Amino acid sequence: MSSFPAERRNATLAGFVPEKNPPFWIVVNGLCLLFSVVLLVLILIAEEESRGKKFAKRCYLLYDFVTTLVWCVEVGLIVWYHGNASSWERRIELLLASYFVPESSYALYRSKVKKQDLNTIFLTVVLSLLAYLYVLVETIKKYARRNDFVQLQESAELLLAEESAEATSAADTK
């Protein structure tokens, strides 16, 4: 049993939902993007020597596991947070991510890449890189819109407070 009440655990977990904490997910998705770039460089360098190919393939296994786990957690948090209101697309995405996590963890454990050459792995990583770039840009855009909304809301509240203070002082002078 946990020492935290359920409400506190849920509030803590809700703090990690992508739409509630975009800066955290900007960093996470940025790190996945960076990991993609590093792996692409390793693959490009590894073309010549056999030890380099083996190392690149093992790095790919780690990459595949980490990025799949991040994907599953990110979508899982969104579905958990929205509950019954979450879209069917998100639920299917969670189902897919949940399928690939055990597969990637087993592949990592076995240290075996299914008979793929580095060209196939390269293409997979490029597609993942583009996906993480897209998610990163969308998260930044949502965060910027949220900040614009918060600033607009704060300005409106300040304006209302000033008008209320003016109305109160005008009523006091009468």
GROMACS .gro file of N, CA and C in nm:
model
  522
    1MET      N    1   0.083  -0.119   0.000
    1MET     CA    2   0.000   0.000   0.000
    1MET      C    3   0.087   0.124   0.000
    2SER      N    4   0.041   0.223  -0.071
    2SER     CA    5   0.115   0.348  -0.080
    2SER      C    6   0.079   0.438   0.037
    3SER      N    7   0.173   0.522   0.077
    3SER     CA    8   0.147   0.614   0.187
    3SER      C    9   0.071   0.737   0.141
    4PHE      N   10   0.058   0.755   0.007
    4PHE     CA   11  -0.016   0.869  -0.046
    4PHE      C   12  -0.161   0.832  -0.070
    5PRO      N   13  -0.253   0.922  -0.035
    5PRO     CA   14  -0.393   0.895  -0.069
    5PRO      C   15  -0.410   0.894  -0.220
    6ALA      N   16  -0.516   0.827  -0.267
    6ALA     CA   17  -0.540   0.813  -0.411
    6ALA      C   18  -0.550   0.949  -0.480
    7GLU      N   19  -0.614   1.047  -0.416
    7GLU     CA   20  -0.628   1.178  -0.479
    7GLU      C   21  -0.492   1.242  -0.504
    8ARG      N   22  -0.402   1.228  -0.407
    8ARG     CA   23  -0.270   1.288  -0.422
    8ARG      C   24  -0.190   1.217  -0.530
    9ARG      N   25  -0.199   1.083  -0.535
    9ARG     CA   26  -0.131   1.008  -0.640
    9ARG      C   27  -0.184   1.050  -0.777
   10ASN      N   28  -0.317   1.062  -0.788
   10ASN     CA   29  -0.377   1.102  -0.915
   10ASN      C   30  -0.336   1.243  -0.952
   11ALA      N   31  -0.330   1.333  -0.856
   11ALA     CA   32  -0.288   1.471  -0.885
   11ALA      C   33  -0.142   1.474  -0.929
   12THR      N   34  -0.059   1.393  -0.865
   12THR     CA   35   0.082   1.386  -0.903
   12THR      C   36   0.095   1.331  -1.045
   13LEU      N   37   0.023   1.224  -1.074
   13LEU     CA   38   0.027   1.165  -1.207
   13LEU      C   39  -0.029   1.261  -1.311
   14ALA      N   40  -0.135   1.334  -1.276
   14ALA     CA   41  -0.194   1.430  -1.370
   14ALA      C   42  -0.095   1.540  -1.406
   15GLY      N   43   0.000   1.568  -1.318
   15GLY     CA   44   0.102   1.668  -1.345
   15GLY      C   45   0.196   1.628  -1.458
   16PHE      N   46   0.193   1.501  -1.497
   16PHE     CA   47   0.279   1.454  -1.606
   16PHE      C   48   0.203   1.435  -1.738
   17VAL      N   49   0.074   1.462  -1.738
   17VAL     CA   50  -0.004   1.451  -1.861
   17VAL      C   51   0.048   1.556  -1.959
   18PRO      N   52   0.072   1.517  -2.085
   18PRO     CA   53   0.133   1.610  -2.181
   18PRO      C   54   0.065   1.747  -2.191
   19GLU      N   55  -0.066   1.752  -2.191
   19GLU     CA   56  -0.132   1.882  -2.204
   19GLU      C   57  -0.126   1.964  -2.075
   20LYS      N   58  -0.099   1.900  -1.963
   20LYS     CA   59  -0.085   1.971  -1.836
   20LYS      C   60   0.058   2.017  -1.810
   21ASN      N   61   0.153   1.947  -1.871
   21ASN     CA   62   0.294   1.979  -1.847
   21ASN      C   63   0.374   1.975  -1.977
   22PRO      N   64   0.344   2.066  -2.071
   22PRO     CA   65   0.417   2.065  -2.199
   22PRO      C   66   0.568   2.079  -2.187
   23PRO      N   67   0.622   2.162  -2.094
   23PRO     CA   68   0.769   2.172  -2.089
   23PRO      C   69   0.837   2.038  -2.064
   24PHE      N   70   0.779   1.956  -1.979
   24PHE     CA   71   0.837   1.824  -1.951
   24PHE      C   72   0.840   1.741  -2.078
   25TRP      N   73   0.730   1.741  -2.153
   25TRP     CA   74   0.722   1.660  -2.275
   25TRP      C   75   0.802   1.720  -2.389
   26ILE      N   76   0.825   1.850  -2.386
   26ILE     CA   77   0.915   1.911  -2.484
   26ILE      C   78   1.056   1.856  -2.463
   27VAL      N   79   1.096   1.846  -2.338
   27VAL     CA   80   1.229   1.791  -2.307
   27VAL      C   81   1.236   1.643  -2.344
   28VAL      N   82   1.134   1.566  -2.304
   28VAL     CA   83   1.134   1.421  -2.332
   28VAL      C   84   1.138   1.396  -2.483
   29ASN      N   85   1.049   1.462  -2.557
   29ASN     CA   86   1.046   1.441  -2.702
   29ASN      C   87   1.172   1.496  -2.770
   30GLY      N   88   1.226   1.603  -2.715
   30GLY     CA   89   1.353   1.657  -2.766
   30GLY      C   90   1.467   1.558  -2.747
   31LEU      N   91   1.469   1.489  -2.631
   31LEU     CA   92   1.572   1.388  -2.607
   31LEU      C   93   1.555   1.268  -2.701
   32CYS      N   94   1.430   1.229  -2.727
   32CYS     CA   95   1.406   1.120  -2.823
   32CYS      C   96   1.453   1.161  -2.963
   33LEU      N   97   1.428   1.286  -2.997
   33LEU     CA   98   1.474   1.338  -3.127
   33LEU      C   99   1.626   1.336  -3.133
   34LEU      N  100   1.691   1.379  -3.027
   34LEU     CA  101   1.838   1.378  -3.021
   34LEU      C  102   1.891   1.234  -3.029
   35PHE      N  103   1.827   1.142  -2.958
   35PHE     CA  104   1.865   1.002  -2.963
   35PHE      C  105   1.853   0.950  -3.107
   36SER      N  106   1.750   0.993  -3.179
   36SER     CA  107   1.732   0.954  -3.320
   36SER      C  108   1.848   1.003  -3.406
   37VAL      N  109   1.887   1.127  -3.386
   37VAL     CA  110   1.996   1.185  -3.464
   37VAL      C  111   2.127   1.111  -3.436
   38VAL      N  112   2.154   1.086  -3.309
   38VAL     CA  113   2.278   1.015  -3.272
   38VAL      C  114   2.279   0.875  -3.334
   39LEU      N  115   2.165   0.807  -3.330
   39LEU     CA  116   2.159   0.674  -3.388
   39LEU      C  117   2.177   0.679  -3.539
   40LEU      N  118   2.120   0.778  -3.605
   40LEU     CA  119   2.141   0.792  -3.750
   40LEU      C  120   2.288   0.811  -3.784
   41VAL      N  121   2.355   0.891  -3.704
   41VAL     CA  122   2.499   0.912  -3.726
   41VAL      C  123   2.575   0.782  -3.706
   42LEU      N  124   2.540   0.706  -3.600
   42LEU     CA  125   2.605   0.577  -3.577
   42LEU      C  126   2.583   0.482  -3.695
   43ILE      N  127   2.463   0.480  -3.749
   43ILE     CA  128   2.433   0.392  -3.861
   43ILE      C  129   2.513   0.434  -3.984
   44LEU      N  130   2.521   0.564  -4.008
   44LEU     CA  131   2.596   0.613  -4.124
   44LEU      C  132   2.745   0.581  -4.112
   45ILE      N  133   2.798   0.592  -3.992
   45ILE     CA  134   2.940   0.563  -3.969
   45ILE      C  135   2.965   0.413  -3.974
   46ALA      N  136   2.868   0.332  -3.931
   46ALA     CA  137   2.887   0.188  -3.916
   46ALA      C  138   2.886   0.111  -4.047
   47GLU      N  139   2.853   0.171  -4.155
   47GLU     CA  140   2.841   0.100  -4.282
   47GLU      C  141   2.967   0.021  -4.319
   48GLU      N  142   3.081   0.068  -4.280
   48GLU     CA  143   3.206   0.008  -4.326
   48GLU      C  144   3.248  -0.116  -4.247
   49GLU      N  145   3.249  -0.107  -4.118
   49GLU     CA  146   3.308  -0.214  -4.039
   49GLU      C  147   3.201  -0.300  -3.970
   50SER      N  148   3.229  -0.425  -3.953
   50SER     CA  149   3.130  -0.518  -3.898
   50SER      C  150   3.104  -0.494  -3.749
   51ARG      N  151   3.207  -0.457  -3.672
   51ARG     CA  152   3.184  -0.427  -3.530
   51ARG      C  153   3.096  -0.304  -3.515
   52GLY      N  154   3.116  -0.208  -3.605
   52GLY     CA  155   3.034  -0.088  -3.602
   52GLY      C  156   2.888  -0.119  -3.633
   53LYS      N  157   2.865  -0.212  -3.725
   53LYS     CA  158   2.728  -0.254  -3.758
   53LYS      C  159   2.662  -0.319  -3.637
   54LYS      N  160   2.739  -0.405  -3.571
   54LYS     CA  161   2.685  -0.476  -3.453
   54LYS      C  162   2.651  -0.375  -3.343
   55PHE      N  163   2.739  -0.279  -3.321
   55PHE     CA  164   2.715  -0.176  -3.219
   55PHE      C  165   2.593  -0.092  -3.255
   56ALA      N  166   2.580  -0.053  -3.382
   56ALA     CA  167   2.466   0.028  -3.425
   56ALA      C  168   2.335  -0.049  -3.407
   57LYS      N  169   2.339  -0.179  -3.437
   57LYS     CA  170   2.218  -0.260  -3.422
   57LYS      C  171   2.179  -0.274  -3.274
   58ARG      N  172   2.277  -0.286  -3.188
   58ARG     CA  173   2.247  -0.295  -3.044
   58ARG      C  174   2.194  -0.161  -2.992
   59CYS      N  175   2.251  -0.053  -3.042
   59CYS     CA  176   2.200   0.080  -3.004
   59CYS      C  177   2.056   0.097  -3.052
   60TYR      N  178   2.028   0.042  -3.170
   60TYR     CA  179   1.891   0.048  -3.222
   60TYR      C  180   1.794  -0.026  -3.130
   61LEU      N  181   1.835  -0.141  -3.077
   61LEU     CA  182   1.749  -0.216  -2.986
   61LEU      C  183   1.715  -0.133  -2.862
   62LEU      N  184   1.816  -0.065  -2.808
   62LEU     CA  185   1.792   0.022  -2.692
   62LEU      C  186   1.703   0.139  -2.732
   63TYR      N  187   1.731   0.199  -2.845
   63TYR     CA  188   1.651   0.309  -2.898
   63TYR      C  189   1.506   0.267  -2.916
   64ASP      N  190   1.486   0.152  -2.978
   64ASP     CA  191   1.351   0.102  -3.003
   64ASP      C  192   1.275   0.084  -2.872
   65PHE      N  193   1.339   0.026  -2.772
   65PHE     CA  194   1.274   0.006  -2.642
   65PHE      C  195   1.241   0.138  -2.575
   66VAL      N  196   1.339   0.228  -2.568
   66VAL     CA  197   1.318   0.356  -2.497
   66VAL      C  198   1.209   0.439  -2.565
   67THR      N  199   1.216   0.453  -2.695
   67THR     CA  200   1.117   0.538  -2.764
   67THR      C  201   0.978   0.475  -2.760
   68THR      N  202   0.970   0.342  -2.766
   68THR     CA  203   0.839   0.276  -2.757
   68THR      C  204   0.782   0.292  -2.616
   69LEU      N  205   0.866   0.282  -2.516
   69LEU     CA  206   0.820   0.302  -2.379
   69LEU      C  207   0.772   0.445  -2.357
   70VAL      N  208   0.846   0.542  -2.408
   70VAL     CA  209   0.806   0.683  -2.397
   70VAL      C  210   0.670   0.703  -2.466
   71TRP      N  211   0.655   0.645  -2.584
   71TRP     CA  212   0.530   0.655  -2.658
   71TRP      C  213   0.414   0.597  -2.577
   72CYS      N  214   0.434   0.480  -2.519
   72CYS     CA  215   0.330   0.414  -2.441
   72CYS      C  216   0.292   0.496  -2.318
   73VAL      N  217   0.390   0.548  -2.248
   73VAL     CA  218   0.364   0.629  -2.128
   73VAL      C  219   0.291   0.758  -2.166
   74GLU      N  220   0.337   0.824  -2.271
   74GLU     CA  221   0.276   0.951  -2.313
   74GLU      C  222   0.129   0.932  -2.352
   75VAL      N  223   0.102   0.835  -2.436
   75VAL     CA  224  -0.036   0.811  -2.478
   75VAL      C  225  -0.118   0.754  -2.362
   76GLY      N  226  -0.057   0.669  -2.281
   76GLY     CA  227  -0.126   0.613  -2.165
   76GLY      C  228  -0.171   0.721  -2.068
   77LEU      N  229  -0.086   0.819  -2.045
   77LEU     CA  230  -0.124   0.929  -1.956
   77LEU      C  231  -0.241   1.009  -2.014
   78ILE      N  232  -0.239   1.031  -2.145
   78ILE     CA  233  -0.348   1.106  -2.208
   78ILE      C  234  -0.480   1.030  -2.195
   79VAL      N  235  -0.478   0.900  -2.225
   79VAL     CA  236  -0.600   0.818  -2.216
   79VAL      C  237  -0.646   0.810  -2.070
   80TRP      N  238  -0.554   0.791  -1.977
   80TRP     CA  239  -0.590   0.785  -1.835
   80TRP      C  240  -0.654   0.915  -1.790
   81TYR      N  241  -0.595   1.027  -1.829
   81TYR     CA  242  -0.643   1.158  -1.785
   81TYR      C  243  -0.783   1.187  -1.837
   82HIS      N  244  -0.806   1.155  -1.964
   82HIS     CA  245  -0.937   1.185  -2.023
   82HIS      C  246  -1.040   1.076  -1.998
   83GLY      N  247  -0.997   0.959  -1.957
   83GLY     CA  248  -1.089   0.851  -1.924
   83GLY      C  249  -1.182   0.819  -2.040
   84ASN      N  250  -1.311   0.813  -2.010
   84ASN     CA  251  -1.411   0.778  -2.113
   84ASN      C  252  -1.419   0.883  -2.223
   85ALA      N  253  -1.371   1.003  -2.197
   85ALA     CA  254  -1.377   1.110  -2.298
   85ALA      C  255  -1.261   1.102  -2.398
   86SER      N  256  -1.166   1.012  -2.374
   86SER     CA  257  -1.053   1.003  -2.467
   86SER      C  258  -1.100   0.946  -2.601
   87SER      N  259  -1.036   0.991  -2.706
   87SER     CA  260  -1.079   0.954  -2.841
   87SER      C  261  -1.046   0.807  -2.870
   88TRP      N  262  -1.119   0.750  -2.962
   88TRP     CA  263  -1.094   0.611  -3.001
   88TRP      C  264  -0.958   0.599  -3.069
   89GLU      N  265  -0.913   0.709  -3.136
   89GLU     CA  266  -0.781   0.705  -3.198
   89GLU      C  267  -0.671   0.690  -3.094
   90ARG      N  268  -0.686   0.764  -2.984
   90ARG     CA  269  -0.587   0.755  -2.876
   90ARG      C  270  -0.588   0.617  -2.812
   91ARG      N  271  -0.707   0.559  -2.798
   91ARG     CA  272  -0.716   0.425  -2.738
   91ARG      C  273  -0.648   0.321  -2.827
   92ILE      N  274  -0.669   0.333  -2.959
   92ILE     CA  275  -0.603   0.241  -3.051
   92ILE      C  276  -0.452   0.263  -3.049
   93GLU      N  277  -0.410   0.389  -3.040
   93GLU     CA  278  -0.267   0.420  -3.032
   93GLU      C  279  -0.207   0.358  -2.906
   94LEU      N  280  -0.279   0.365  -2.795
   94LEU     CA  281  -0.232   0.305  -2.671
   94LEU      C  282  -0.223   0.153  -2.685
   95LEU      N  283  -0.320   0.095  -2.751
   95LEU     CA  284  -0.318  -0.049  -2.774
   95LEU      C  285  -0.196  -0.089  -2.856
   96LEU      N  286  -0.167  -0.013  -2.961
   96LEU     CA  287  -0.049  -0.040  -3.043
   96LEU      C  288   0.080  -0.025  -2.964
   97ALA      N  289   0.090   0.087  -2.891
   97ALA     CA  290   0.210   0.110  -2.811
   97ALA      C  291   0.228   0.001  -2.708
   98SER      N  292   0.119  -0.040  -2.646
   98SER     CA  293   0.125  -0.146  -2.545
   98SER      C  294   0.170  -0.279  -2.606
   99TYR      N  295   0.135  -0.302  -2.731
   99TYR     CA  296   0.181  -0.423  -2.799
   99TYR      C  297   0.332  -0.418  -2.825
  100PHE      N  298   0.381  -0.303  -2.867
  100PHE     CA  299   0.521  -0.293  -2.908
  100PHE      C  300   0.618  -0.285  -2.790
  101VAL      N  301   0.574  -0.243  -2.671
  101VAL     CA  302   0.665  -0.236  -2.556
  101VAL      C  303   0.720  -0.373  -2.520
  102PRO      N  304   0.635  -0.475  -2.499
  102PRO     CA  305   0.693  -0.606  -2.467
  102PRO      C  306   0.779  -0.662  -2.581
  103GLU      N  307   0.737  -0.637  -2.705
  103GLU     CA  308   0.815  -0.686  -2.818
  103GLU      C  309   0.954  -0.623  -2.820
  104SER      N  310   0.960  -0.492  -2.800
  104SER     CA  311   1.091  -0.424  -2.802
  104SER      C  312   1.175  -0.461  -2.681
  105SER      N  313   1.109  -0.483  -2.566
  105SER     CA  314   1.187  -0.522  -2.448
  105SER      C  315   1.242  -0.663  -2.463
  106TYR      N  316   1.165  -0.752  -2.525
  106TYR     CA  317   1.213  -0.887  -2.550
  106TYR      C  318   1.329  -0.886  -2.649
  107ALA      N  319   1.316  -0.806  -2.754
  107ALA     CA  320   1.424  -0.795  -2.853
  107ALA      C  321   1.551  -0.740  -2.786
  108LEU      N  322   1.534  -0.641  -2.698
  108LEU     CA  323   1.649  -0.585  -2.627
  108LEU      C  324   1.712  -0.691  -2.536
  109TYR      N  325   1.628  -0.765  -2.465
  109TYR     CA  326   1.676  -0.871  -2.376
  109TYR      C  327   1.753  -0.977  -2.455
  110ARG      N  328   1.701  -1.017  -2.569
  110ARG     CA  329   1.765  -1.118  -2.652
  110ARG      C  330   1.881  -1.062  -2.733
  111SER      N  331   1.892  -0.930  -2.738
  111SER     CA  332   1.994  -0.861  -2.818
  111SER      C  333   1.995  -0.908  -2.962
  112LYS      N  334   1.878  -0.922  -3.017
  112LYS     CA  335   1.867  -0.967  -3.156
  112LYS      C  336   1.781  -0.870  -3.235
  113VAL      N  337   1.833  -0.832  -3.347
  113VAL     CA  338   1.756  -0.753  -3.443
  113VAL      C  339   1.703  -0.852  -3.545
  114LYS      N  340   1.572  -0.848  -3.566
  114LYS     CA  341   1.514  -0.937  -3.667
  114LYS      C  342   1.585  -0.910  -3.799
  115LYS      N  343   1.622  -1.005  -3.868
  115LYS     CA  344   1.697  -0.998  -3.993
  115LYS      C  345   1.677  -0.869  -4.071
  116GLN      N  346   1.718  -0.761  -4.011
  116GLN     CA  347   1.709  -0.631  -4.078
  116GLN      C  348   1.850  -0.584  -4.109
  117ASP      N  349   1.865  -0.525  -4.224
  117ASP     CA  350   1.994  -0.464  -4.252
  117ASP      C  351   1.991  -0.320  -4.200
  118LEU      N  352   2.104  -0.256  -4.202
  118LEU     CA  353   2.112  -0.120  -4.149
  118LEU      C  354   2.029  -0.022  -4.231
  119ASN      N  355   2.006  -0.050  -4.359
  119ASN     CA  356   1.924   0.039  -4.440
  119ASN      C  357   1.779   0.042  -4.390
  120THR      N  358   1.727  -0.074  -4.352
  120THR     CA  359   1.591  -0.081  -4.297
  120THR      C  360   1.584  -0.011  -4.162
  121ILE      N  361   1.684  -0.035  -4.080
  121ILE     CA  362   1.690   0.031  -3.949
  121ILE      C  363   1.701   0.182  -3.970
  122PHE      N  364   1.783   0.224  -4.065
  122PHE     CA  365   1.800   0.366  -4.094
  122PHE      C  366   1.665   0.429  -4.130
  123LEU      N  367   1.590   0.363  -4.217
  123LEU     CA  368   1.460   0.414  -4.257
  123LEU      C  369   1.364   0.422  -4.138
  124THR      N  370   1.365   0.321  -4.054
  124THR     CA  371   1.280   0.320  -3.934
  124THR      C  372   1.315   0.437  -3.842
  125VAL      N  373   1.443   0.461  -3.823
  125VAL     CA  374   1.487   0.570  -3.736
  125VAL      C  375   1.453   0.706  -3.797
  126VAL      N  376   1.467   0.719  -3.929
  126VAL     CA  377   1.431   0.845  -3.995
  126VAL      C  378   1.282   0.873  -3.974
  127LEU      N  379   1.198   0.772  -3.991
  127LEU     CA  380   1.054   0.790  -3.969
  127LEU      C  381   1.024   0.827  -3.824
  128SER      N  382   1.093   0.763  -3.732
  128SER     CA  383   1.075   0.797  -3.590
  128SER      C  384   1.122   0.939  -3.562
  129LEU      N  385   1.235   0.976  -3.621
  129LEU     CA  386   1.287   1.112  -3.605
  129LEU      C  387   1.184   1.214  -3.652
  130LEU      N  388   1.125   1.189  -3.768
  130LEU     CA  389   1.024   1.282  -3.821
  130LEU      C  390   0.901   1.286  -3.730
  131ALA      N  391   0.862   1.171  -3.676
  131ALA     CA  392   0.748   1.167  -3.583
  131ALA      C  393   0.778   1.247  -3.457
  132TYR      N  394   0.898   1.230  -3.401
  132TYR     CA  395   0.933   1.305  -3.280
  132TYR      C  396   0.948   1.454  -3.309
  133LEU      N  397   0.996   1.487  -3.425
  133LEU     CA  398   1.005   1.628  -3.464
  133LEU      C  399   0.864   1.688  -3.470
  134TYR      N  400   0.771   1.616  -3.531
  134TYR     CA  401   0.633   1.662  -3.539
  134TYR      C  402   0.571   1.679  -3.400
  135VAL      N  403   0.587   1.578  -3.315
  135VAL     CA  404   0.530   1.584  -3.180
  135VAL      C  405   0.592   1.699  -3.102
  136LEU      N  406   0.722   1.719  -3.117
  136LEU     CA  407   0.791   1.827  -3.047
  136LEU      C  408   0.738   1.963  -3.092
  137VAL      N  409   0.723   1.983  -3.222
  137VAL     CA  410   0.673   2.110  -3.274
  137VAL      C  411   0.529   2.133  -3.228
  138GLU      N  412   0.446   2.030  -3.235
  138GLU     CA  413   0.306   2.043  -3.191
  138GLU      C  414   0.298   2.076  -3.041
  139THR      N  415   0.381   2.013  -2.961
  139THR     CA  416   0.381   2.041  -2.816
  139THR      C  417   0.425   2.184  -2.790
  140ILE      N  418   0.525   2.230  -2.860
  140ILE     CA  419   0.571   2.369  -2.844
  140ILE      C  420   0.460   2.466  -2.885
  141LYS      N  421   0.390   2.436  -2.996
  141LYS     CA  422   0.281   2.523  -3.041
  141LYS      C  423   0.168   2.527  -2.938
  142LYS      N  424   0.132   2.409  -2.882
  142LYS     CA  425   0.027   2.405  -2.780
  142LYS      C  426   0.069   2.483  -2.657
  143TYR      N  427   0.195   2.469  -2.618
  143TYR     CA  428   0.245   2.540  -2.501
  143TYR      C  429   0.242   2.690  -2.525
  144ALA      N  430   0.281   2.733  -2.645
  144ALA     CA  431   0.279   2.876  -2.677
  144ALA      C  432   0.135   2.929  -2.676
  145ARG      N  433   0.040   2.852  -2.732
  145ARG     CA  434  -0.100   2.894  -2.729
  145ARG      C  435  -0.153   2.901  -2.587
  146ARG      N  436  -0.114   2.803  -2.506
  146ARG     CA  437  -0.159   2.802  -2.366
  146ARG      C  438  -0.106   2.924  -2.293
  147ASN      N  439   0.022   2.957  -2.318
  147ASN     CA  440   0.080   3.075  -2.254
  147ASN      C  441   0.013   3.203  -2.301
  148ASP      N  442  -0.019   3.210  -2.432
  148ASP     CA  443  -0.092   3.326  -2.483
  148ASP      C  444  -0.227   3.338  -2.416
  149PHE      N  445  -0.296   3.224  -2.398
  149PHE     CA  446  -0.426   3.224  -2.333
  149PHE      C  447  -0.413   3.268  -2.187
  150VAL      N  448  -0.313   3.217  -2.118
  150VAL     CA  449  -0.292   3.254  -1.977
  150VAL      C  450  -0.263   3.403  -1.966
  151GLN      N  451  -0.177   3.455  -2.055
  151GLN     CA  452  -0.147   3.598  -2.052
  151GLN      C  453  -0.271   3.680  -2.082
  152LEU      N  454  -0.353   3.636  -2.177
  152LEU     CA  455  -0.477   3.705  -2.210
  152LEU      C  456  -0.573   3.701  -2.091
  153GLN      N  457  -0.582   3.586  -2.027
  153GLN     CA  458  -0.669   3.570  -1.911
  153GLN      C  459  -0.621   3.660  -1.796
  154GLU      N  460  -0.490   3.663  -1.772
  154GLU     CA  461  -0.436   3.748  -1.666
  154GLU      C  462  -0.461   3.896  -1.696
  155SER      N  463  -0.446   3.936  -1.822
  155SER     CA  464  -0.473   4.075  -1.861
  155SER      C  465  -0.619   4.110  -1.839
  156ALA      N  466  -0.708   4.018  -1.876
  156ALA     CA  467  -0.852   4.042  -1.856
  156ALA      C  468  -0.885   4.053  -1.708
  157GLU      N  469  -0.826   3.967  -1.626
  157GLU     CA  470  -0.850   3.972  -1.482
  157GLU      C  471  -0.797   4.102  -1.424
  158LEU      N  472  -0.681   4.147  -1.469
  158LEU     CA  473  -0.623   4.272  -1.423
  158LEU      C  474  -0.712   4.390  -1.463
  159LEU      N  475  -0.760   4.388  -1.585
  159LEU     CA  476  -0.849   4.493  -1.634
  159LEU      C  477  -0.978   4.496  -1.554
  160LEU      N  478  -1.036   4.381  -1.528
  160LEU     CA  479  -1.158   4.374  -1.447
  160LEU      C  480  -1.133   4.423  -1.306
  161ALA      N  481  -1.019   4.388  -1.250
  161ALA     CA  482  -0.985   4.434  -1.114
  161ALA      C  483  -0.970   4.586  -1.111
  162GLU      N  484  -0.906   4.643  -1.214
  162GLU     CA  485  -0.891   4.789  -1.221
  162GLU      C  486  -1.026   4.857  -1.235
  163GLU      N  487  -1.113   4.804  -1.321
  163GLU     CA  488  -1.246   4.861  -1.339
  163GLU      C  489  -1.327   4.851  -1.211
  164SER      N  490  -1.314   4.740  -1.142
  164SER     CA  491  -1.385   4.721  -1.015
  164SER      C  492  -1.335   4.820  -0.911
  165ALA      N  493  -1.203   4.840  -0.909
  165ALA     CA  494  -1.145   4.935  -0.813
  165ALA      C  495  -1.191   5.077  -0.845
  166GLU      N  496  -1.196   5.111  -0.974
  166GLU     CA  497  -1.242   5.244  -1.015
  166GLU      C  498  -1.389   5.262  -0.979
  167ALA      N  499  -1.469   5.160  -1.001
  167ALA     CA  500  -1.613   5.169  -0.969
  167ALA      C  501  -1.632   5.182  -0.819
  168THR      N  502  -1.551   5.110  -0.742
  168THR     CA  503  -1.560   5.118  -0.595
  168THR      C  504  -1.519   5.257  -0.548
  169SER      N  505  -1.411   5.311  -0.602
  169SER     CA  506  -1.366   5.444  -0.559
  169SER      C  507  -1.464   5.551  -0.605
  170ALA      N  508  -1.526   5.533  -0.720
  170ALA     CA  509  -1.626   5.630  -0.767
  170ALA      C  510  -1.750   5.624  -0.676
  171ALA      N  511  -1.786   5.506  -0.631
  171ALA     CA  512  -1.901   5.491  -0.542
  171ALA      C  513  -1.869   5.550  -0.406
  172ASP      N  514  -1.745   5.537  -0.361
  172ASP     CA  515  -1.704   5.591  -0.232
  172ASP      C  516  -1.702   5.743  -0.234
  173THR      N  517  -1.667   5.805  -0.346
  173THR     CA  518  -1.661   5.950  -0.354
  173THR      C  519  -1.800   6.012  -0.360
  174LYS      N  520  -1.902   5.935  -0.399
  174LYS     CA  521  -2.039   5.988  -0.409
  174LYS      C  522  -2.103   5.996  -0.279
   0.00000   0.00000   0.00000
